[in-house]
GROMACS .gro file of C-alpha atoms in nm:
model
  336
    1MET     CA    1   2.165  -0.845   0.282
    2THR     CA    2   1.947  -0.564   0.376
    3GLU     CA    3   2.021  -0.242   0.135
    4LEU     CA    4   1.830  -0.177  -0.105
    5GLN     CA    5   1.846   0.142  -0.276
    6ASN     CA    6   2.177   0.009  -0.463
    7SER     CA    7   1.928  -0.269  -0.656
    8GLU     CA    8   2.143  -0.325  -0.924
    9GLU     CA    9   2.450  -0.390  -0.726
   10ASN     CA   10   2.265  -0.584  -0.422
   11GLU     CA   11   2.269  -0.992  -0.388
   12ASN     CA   12   1.893  -0.998  -0.351
   13VAL     CA   13   1.835  -0.800  -0.657
   14ARG     CA   14   1.828  -1.055  -0.891
   15PRO     CA   15   1.700  -1.139  -1.268
   16LEU     CA   16   1.572  -1.520  -1.190
   17GLN     CA   17   1.642  -1.749  -1.482
   18ASN     CA   18   1.725  -2.128  -1.507
   19LYS     CA   19   1.569  -2.234  -1.201
   20ASP     CA   20   1.322  -2.520  -1.136
   21THR     CA   21   1.058  -2.412  -0.960
   22ASN     CA   22   0.675  -2.354  -1.162
   23ASN     CA   23   0.731  -1.974  -1.163
   24THR     CA   24   1.030  -1.922  -1.274
   25GLN     CA   25   1.000  -1.822  -1.661
   26LYS     CA   26   0.771  -1.586  -1.485
   27LYS     CA   27   1.017  -1.373  -1.262
   28GLN     CA   28   1.161  -1.157  -1.403
   29LEU     CA   29   1.320  -0.947  -1.087
   30GLU     CA   30   1.337  -1.071  -0.727
   31ILE     CA   31   1.411  -0.883  -0.372
   32LYS     CA   32   1.439  -1.068  -0.099
   33ILE     CA   33   1.549  -1.017   0.202
   34ASN     CA   34   1.567  -1.347   0.490
   35ASN     CA   35   1.607  -1.352   0.821
   36PRO     CA   36   1.763  -1.040   0.936
   37LYS     CA   37   1.925  -1.046   1.313
   38GLY     CA   38   2.117  -0.835   1.542
   39LYS     CA   39   2.155  -0.462   1.441
   40THR     CA   40   1.970  -0.517   1.067
   41LYS     CA   41   1.673  -0.702   1.302
   42LEU     CA   42   1.649  -0.378   1.536
   43LEU     CA   43   1.614  -0.149   1.269
   44GLY     CA   44   1.388  -0.261   1.104
   45ILE     CA   45   1.179  -0.274   1.459
   46ILE     CA   46   1.261   0.047   1.503
   47ALA     CA   47   1.131   0.185   1.132
   48LEU     CA   48   0.850  -0.019   1.157
   49PHE     CA   49   0.731   0.147   1.533
   50VAL     CA   50   0.812   0.505   1.346
   51PHE     CA   51   0.605   0.401   1.096
   52PHE     CA   52   0.300   0.235   1.341
   53CYS     CA   53   0.311   0.514   1.543
   54ILE     CA   54   0.316   0.849   1.242
   55ILE     CA   55  -0.040   0.590   1.074
   56ASN     CA   56  -0.162   0.498   1.402
   57PHE     CA   57  -0.124   0.790   1.689
   58SER     CA   58   0.076   1.081   1.589
   59PHE     CA   59  -0.292   1.248   1.559
   60ILE     CA   60  -0.350   1.179   1.921
   61PRO     CA   61  -0.097   1.424   2.052
   62ALA     CA   62  -0.230   1.667   1.787
   63PHE     CA   63  -0.631   1.645   1.917
   64TYR     CA   64  -0.494   1.691   2.282
   65ILE     CA   65  -0.289   1.948   2.179
   66ILE     CA   66  -0.600   2.108   2.026
   67TYR     CA   67  -0.844   2.033   2.292
   68LYS     CA   68  -0.620   2.167   2.589
   69TYR     CA   69  -0.461   2.445   2.429
   70ILE     CA   70  -0.678   2.615   2.210
   71ILE     CA   71  -1.013   2.526   2.321
   72CYS     CA   72  -0.937   2.506   2.670
   73GLU     CA   73  -0.639   2.787   2.701
   74GLN     CA   74  -0.701   2.960   2.410
   75ASN     CA   75  -0.303   2.991   2.390
   76ILE     CA   76  -0.151   3.207   2.133
   77TYR     CA   77   0.121   3.067   2.004
   78VAL     CA   78  -0.019   2.679   1.976
   79ILE     CA   79  -0.326   2.857   1.809
   80SER     CA   80  -0.094   3.006   1.530
   81PHE     CA   81   0.131   2.727   1.448
   82PHE     CA   82  -0.237   2.540   1.390
   83VAL     CA   83  -0.348   2.803   1.147
   84ILE     CA   84  -0.018   2.781   0.952
   85GLN     CA   85   0.044   2.393   0.978
   86TYR     CA   86  -0.306   2.285   0.933
   87PRO     CA   87  -0.422   2.459   0.538
   88TYR     CA   88  -0.048   2.441   0.474
   89GLN     CA   89  -0.121   1.990   0.534
   90LEU     CA   90  -0.506   2.021   0.353
   91PHE     CA   91  -0.308   2.216   0.037
   92PHE     CA   92   0.031   2.201   0.023
   93ALA     CA   93   0.224   1.986   0.164
   94LYS     CA   94   0.333   1.684  -0.109
   95ARG     CA   95   0.617   1.428  -0.140
   96GLN     CA   96   0.982   1.545   0.026
   97ASP     CA   97   1.249   1.380  -0.113
   98TRP     CA   98   1.432   1.456   0.183
   99PHE     CA   99   1.164   1.269   0.431
  100CYS     CA  100   1.145   0.979   0.185
  101ASN     CA  101   1.531   0.935   0.180
  102THR     CA  102   1.517   0.840   0.524
  103GLU     CA  103   1.436   0.498   0.350
  104PHE     CA  104   1.289   0.440   0.795
  105LEU     CA  105   0.980   0.255   0.523
  106GLN     CA  106   1.266   0.062   0.343
  107LYS     CA  107   1.425  -0.036   0.661
  108SER     CA  108   1.089  -0.143   0.812
  109ALA     CA  109   1.116  -0.477   0.553
  110ASN     CA  110   1.361  -0.587   0.815
  111PHE     CA  111   1.084  -0.615   1.069
  112PHE     CA  112   0.951  -0.920   0.919
  113ARG     CA  113   1.204  -1.350   0.916
  114THR     CA  114   1.149  -1.247   0.519
  115TRP     CA  115   1.053  -1.033   0.262
  116SER     CA  116   1.044  -1.039  -0.109
  117LEU     CA  117   0.952  -0.857  -0.406
  118THR     CA  118   0.864  -1.004  -0.676
  119LEU     CA  119   0.837  -0.882  -1.061
  120GLU     CA  120   0.687  -1.071  -1.322
  121GLU     CA  121   0.790  -0.769  -1.573
  122PRO     CA  122   0.980  -0.436  -1.559
  123ILE     CA  123   0.709  -0.170  -1.362
  124PRO     CA  124   0.764   0.161  -1.626
  125GLU     CA  125   0.842   0.474  -1.544
  126LYS     CA  126   0.512   0.665  -1.698
  127ASN     CA  127   0.129   0.546  -1.758
  128GLY     CA  128   0.153   0.197  -1.510
  129MET     CA  129  -0.093   0.135  -1.197
  130ILE     CA  130   0.020  -0.088  -0.973
  131CYS     CA  131  -0.285  -0.239  -0.782
  132PHE     CA  132  -0.258  -0.362  -0.408
  133HIS     CA  133  -0.409  -0.652  -0.254
  134PRO     CA  134  -0.540  -0.725  -0.018
  135HIS     CA  135  -0.518  -0.378   0.164
  136GLY     CA  136  -0.457  -0.530   0.548
  137PHE     CA  137  -0.451  -0.324   0.848
  138LEU     CA  138  -0.151  -0.145   0.774
  139CYS     CA  139  -0.090  -0.171   0.432
  140LEU     CA  140   0.222  -0.283   0.475
  141GLY     CA  141   0.324  -0.434   0.136
  142PHE     CA  142   0.238  -0.083  -0.017
  143ALA     CA  143   0.435   0.098   0.197
  144ILE     CA  144   0.755  -0.082   0.146
  145PHE     CA  145   0.718  -0.177  -0.216
  146SER     CA  146   0.650   0.200  -0.221
  147SER     CA  147   0.938   0.330  -0.058
  148LEU     CA  148   1.229   0.135  -0.292
  149LYS     CA  149   1.482   0.242  -0.474
  150GLY     CA  150   1.671   0.098  -0.803
  151PRO     CA  151   1.520  -0.063  -0.977
  152ILE     CA  152   1.136   0.080  -0.854
  153LYS     CA  153   1.090   0.449  -0.943
  154VAL     CA  154   0.687   0.459  -0.856
  155LYS     CA  155   0.712   0.858  -0.635
  156TYR     CA  156   0.324   0.875  -0.568
  157GLY     CA  157   0.011   0.637  -0.415
  158PHE     CA  158  -0.326   0.696  -0.334
  159ALA     CA  159  -0.473   0.676  -0.024
  160SER     CA  160  -0.815   0.793   0.175
  161ARG     CA  161  -0.899   1.117   0.191
  162GLY     CA  162  -1.036   1.122   0.581
  163LEU     CA  163  -0.650   0.926   0.636
  164LEU     CA  164  -0.458   1.281   0.555
  165SER     CA  165  -0.711   1.487   0.729
  166MET     CA  166  -0.596   1.376   1.032
  167PRO     CA  167  -0.344   1.621   1.127
  168VAL     CA  168   0.025   1.544   1.166
  169SER     CA  169   0.010   1.197   1.072
  170GLY     CA  170  -0.193   1.282   0.723
  171MET     CA  171   0.080   1.576   0.637
  172LEU     CA  172   0.337   1.302   0.703
  173LEU     CA  173   0.219   1.040   0.469
  174LYS     CA  174   0.185   1.300   0.245
  175PHE     CA  175   0.587   1.390   0.268
  176ILE     CA  176   0.550   1.004   0.178
  177GLY     CA  177   0.430   1.048  -0.154
  178VAL     CA  178   0.065   0.955  -0.045
  179ALA     CA  179  -0.227   1.205  -0.215
  180PRO     CA  180  -0.616   1.207  -0.165
  181VAL     CA  181  -0.773   0.955  -0.401
  182ASN     CA  182  -0.980   1.175  -0.563
  183ALA     CA  183  -1.054   1.273  -0.944
  184LYS     CA  184  -0.877   1.564  -0.946
  185ASN     CA  185  -0.542   1.423  -0.808
  186MET     CA  186  -0.605   1.086  -1.066
  187ASN     CA  187  -0.630   1.336  -1.361
  188ILE     CA  188  -0.375   1.577  -1.287
  189ALA     CA  189  -0.117   1.263  -1.237
  190MET     CA  190  -0.229   1.035  -1.579
  191LYS     CA  191  -0.153   1.358  -1.749
  192LYS     CA  192   0.188   1.384  -1.643
  193GLY     CA  193   0.194   0.978  -1.742
  194GLU     CA  194   0.341   0.939  -1.337
  195CYS     CA  195   0.384   0.602  -1.249
  196PHE     CA  196   0.181   0.546  -0.899
  197SER     CA  197   0.028   0.278  -0.654
  198LEU     CA  198  -0.292   0.244  -0.514
  199LEU     CA  199  -0.529   0.008  -0.343
  200PRO     CA  200  -0.854  -0.018  -0.514
  201GLY     CA  201  -0.972  -0.238  -0.235
  202GLY     CA  202  -1.019   0.080  -0.027
  203PHE     CA  203  -1.198   0.063   0.419
  204GLU     CA  204  -1.372  -0.234   0.246
  205GLU     CA  205  -1.138  -0.427   0.200
  206ALA     CA  206  -0.909  -0.340   0.467
  207THR     CA  207  -1.263  -0.420   0.682
  208LEU     CA  208  -1.262  -0.800   0.515
  209THR     CA  209  -0.897  -0.834   0.655
  210ASP     CA  210  -0.937  -1.167   0.814
  211TYR     CA  211  -0.607  -1.411   0.924
  212ASP     CA  212  -0.745  -1.747   0.810
  213GLU     CA  213  -0.846  -1.636   0.474
  214SER     CA  214  -0.780  -1.452   0.155
  215ARG     CA  215  -1.010  -1.147   0.047
  216ILE     CA  216  -0.980  -0.925  -0.196
  217PHE     CA  217  -1.265  -0.656  -0.254
  218ILE     CA  218  -1.301  -0.557  -0.611
  219LYS     CA  219  -1.642  -0.584  -0.758
  220LYS     CA  220  -1.822  -0.245  -0.693
  221ARG     CA  221  -1.426  -0.053  -0.797
  222LYS     CA  222  -1.428  -0.002  -1.152
  223GLY     CA  223  -1.320   0.364  -1.099
  224PHE     CA  224  -0.923   0.297  -1.131
  225ILE     CA  225  -1.004   0.113  -1.479
  226LYS     CA  226  -1.194   0.394  -1.596
  227TYR     CA  227  -0.947   0.641  -1.602
  228ALA     CA  228  -0.691   0.373  -1.728
  229LEU     CA  229  -0.907   0.354  -1.985
  230LYS     CA  230  -0.953   0.708  -2.052
  231TYR     CA  231  -0.519   0.766  -2.021
  232GLY     CA  232  -0.408   0.483  -2.205
  233TYR     CA  233  -0.282   0.343  -1.884
  234SER     CA  234  -0.106  -0.018  -1.801
  235ILE     CA  235  -0.265  -0.236  -1.510
  236PHE     CA  236  -0.025  -0.448  -1.289
  237PRO     CA  237  -0.211  -0.664  -1.044
  238CYS     CA  238  -0.005  -0.713  -0.726
  239TYR     CA  239  -0.096  -0.955  -0.400
  240VAL     CA  240   0.077  -0.907  -0.109
  241PHE     CA  241   0.138  -1.265   0.038
  242GLY     CA  242   0.124  -1.229   0.491
  243GLU     CA  243  -0.046  -0.867   0.455
  244ASN     CA  244  -0.411  -1.101   0.572
  245LYS     CA  245  -0.183  -1.226   0.840
  246CYS     CA  246  -0.009  -0.903   1.007
  247PHE     CA  247  -0.260  -0.874   1.269
  248TYR     CA  248  -0.550  -1.101   1.428
  249THR     CA  249  -0.890  -0.926   1.351
  250PHE     CA  250  -1.231  -0.848   1.551
  251LYS     CA  251  -1.487  -1.051   1.318
  252PRO     CA  252  -1.843  -1.085   1.434
  253LEU     CA  253  -2.079  -0.748   1.278
  254LEU     CA  254  -1.907  -0.796   1.001
  255ASN     CA  255  -2.216  -0.609   0.807
  256LEU     CA  256  -2.226  -0.312   1.065
  257ARG     CA  257  -1.852  -0.239   0.964
  258LEU     CA  258  -1.858  -0.246   0.625
  259LEU     CA  259  -2.173  -0.035   0.666
  260LEU     CA  260  -1.928   0.249   0.834
  261ASN     CA  261  -1.732   0.204   0.563
  262ARG     CA  262  -2.027   0.409   0.322
  263PHE     CA  263  -1.965   0.689   0.530
  264LYS     CA  264  -1.557   0.662   0.519
  265LEU     CA  265  -1.519   0.582   0.858
  266PRO     CA  266  -1.315   0.256   0.912
  267GLY     CA  267  -1.439  -0.094   0.997
  268ILE     CA  268  -1.164  -0.323   1.116
  269MET     CA  269  -1.015  -0.342   1.467
  270ALA     CA  270  -0.690  -0.524   1.490
  271TYR     CA  271  -0.426  -0.681   1.733
  272SER     CA  272  -0.154  -0.926   1.721
  273ARG     CA  273   0.104  -1.139   1.942
  274ASN     CA  274   0.319  -0.797   1.957
  275ILE     CA  275   0.044  -0.607   2.097
  276ILE     CA  276   0.017  -0.369   1.895
  277MET     CA  277   0.236  -0.418   1.630
  278PRO     CA  278   0.287  -0.667   1.353
  279ASN     CA  279   0.289  -1.034   1.414
  280ASN     CA  280   0.651  -1.072   1.291
  281ASN     CA  281   0.698  -1.471   1.294
  282LEU     CA  282   0.577  -1.425   0.890
  283ASP     CA  283   0.681  -1.382   0.604
  284LEU     CA  284   0.592  -1.091   0.335
  285HIS     CA  285   0.583  -1.187  -0.027
  286VAL     CA  286   0.469  -0.897  -0.277
  287VAL     CA  287   0.379  -1.032  -0.615
  288CYS     CA  288   0.380  -0.780  -0.936
  289GLY     CA  289   0.202  -0.997  -1.220
  290LYS     CA  290   0.270  -0.892  -1.569
  291ALA     CA  291   0.039  -0.565  -1.732
  292ILE     CA  292  -0.247  -0.548  -1.849
  293GLN     CA  293  -0.283  -0.357  -2.145
  294ILE     CA  294  -0.547  -0.135  -2.147
  295PRO     CA  295  -0.619   0.101  -2.510
  296LYS     CA  296  -0.702   0.390  -2.464
  297THR     CA  297  -1.021   0.563  -2.503
  298GLU     CA  298  -1.122   0.901  -2.386
  299HIS     CA  299  -1.470   0.828  -2.325
  300PRO     CA  300  -1.481   0.475  -2.228
  301SER     CA  301  -1.835   0.292  -2.255
  302LYS     CA  302  -2.055   0.139  -1.916
  303GLU     CA  303  -1.938  -0.199  -2.163
  304LEU     CA  304  -1.593  -0.129  -2.217
  305ILE     CA  305  -1.520  -0.064  -1.816
  306ASN     CA  306  -1.673  -0.361  -1.698
  307LYS     CA  307  -1.458  -0.599  -1.991
  308TYR     CA  308  -1.122  -0.492  -1.862
  309HIS     CA  309  -1.283  -0.480  -1.499
  310GLN     CA  310  -1.347  -0.889  -1.506
  311LEU     CA  311  -1.020  -0.933  -1.706
  312TYR     CA  312  -0.850  -0.732  -1.408
  313ILE     CA  313  -1.022  -0.987  -1.180
  314GLU     CA  314  -0.906  -1.291  -1.381
  315LYS     CA  315  -0.558  -1.150  -1.368
  316LEU     CA  316  -0.576  -1.142  -1.002
  317THR     CA  317  -0.693  -1.428  -0.889
  318GLU     CA  318  -0.505  -1.600  -1.189
  319LEU     CA  319  -0.167  -1.443  -1.022
  320TYR     CA  320  -0.296  -1.547  -0.643
  321ASN     CA  321  -0.359  -1.901  -0.788
  322ASN     CA  322   0.030  -1.939  -0.958
  323TYR     CA  323   0.152  -1.816  -0.597
  324LYS     CA  324  -0.019  -1.872  -0.329
  325VAL     CA  325   0.174  -2.265  -0.298
  326GLU     CA  326   0.438  -2.109  -0.330
  327PHE     CA  327   0.399  -1.914   0.001
  328GLY     CA  328   0.230  -2.169   0.178
  329TYR     CA  329  -0.163  -2.058   0.153
  330LYS     CA  330  -0.409  -2.291   0.033
  331ASP     CA  331  -0.768  -2.143   0.072
  332GLU     CA  332  -0.926  -2.019  -0.252
  333LEU     CA  333  -0.927  -1.598  -0.317
  334LYS     CA  334  -1.262  -1.512  -0.185
  335ILE     CA  335  -1.410  -1.220  -0.381
  336TYR     CA  336  -1.617  -0.958  -0.257
   0.00000   0.00000   0.00000
C-alpha cells in the first residue's frame, strides 16, 4: 500500500464517489498510505532521514572541508573541486530525472502513521500554481507532493535563494526540481506555462509554526497573485494538516525572529520526540482545493491584485474549515 508511481492502478489512489462524508462531493481523488509496517516503515524512516540530512546537514561537512582544506591547508584538489562545483550549483544545476527517480522523497511518506493527498479538482499539466500552507520546519507536505508520479505532474517548485545557495545541499535540492524564487525564474517558468508548486508564506510562515495553533503568513504576500494575473494562471490553495505538528518549536522572541526574516535569515528553532527527526506519531494530510480562476491581465492594477489576494485568503480559509474536523483540528486558522 505504498507504491504511488503506478497511481492509476494503485488501490490507494481512487476517485471518491457516494461516501457518507461532508466532503465527499468535493473530493475528486485521494491517495492514502495507512499504518505502514515492517520493511515499508523502515524504508520510510531511511528516506526521510536522507531528506532531513540533505536539507539540514549536508552543508556542514562542506563548510568544514572549505575551512580545513581550502582556508587552512590550501589543498589544490579541494580548491579545484569547489571552483567547479559551486559555480555549477549556482548557475547550471537543475532538476535531474535520474535523481528524482530514486523516489526517496516519495517513500518518506511511509515514515508517518498515515499520509494522504486529497484533490478537489485535477491538477493541470499547464498553467497551474499550487500554493502550500503552512510552511512548517521541513515543508514535508510540499516536498512529498512534489515527488509524486501518476496523476500529479508537477516537476518544479520554488524556495528561498539562501537555502539553495548552501554548498552541496543547495545543489541536491535543485536536482529534485527546486529553483530559487525570483522574478527571472518565475517569468521563465510561467512563459512556458509550467505547472509548479511554491510556499507563499516563506521564512515568516516557518517562524510562526506552532504545534498548538494553525497559522499562516499571507497578508503581505501578493507577488504570486501579480504573476498569476500577468500569465493567467489558476491558483490551487493547499493546506497540509499535520505539518505544524511534525516538530515542537521555540515560541519566545517571536518579533525578533520575524525581524531576522527580513534579512533572509531563518527564525525557526525546532525539536521533536525523536530529537532531530519529525514526530512520527501523527498523520500528515495534504488537501488541494479547487482552482481559483485568474484572468490574464498583462499589467494588473493594485486594486485587481488586492481583489484576488483577498479571494485567495477566503478560499484558503474555507478549505481549512471544510477539512479541519475530519483531520482532528479544532482551532481557527490564524492569518498573519
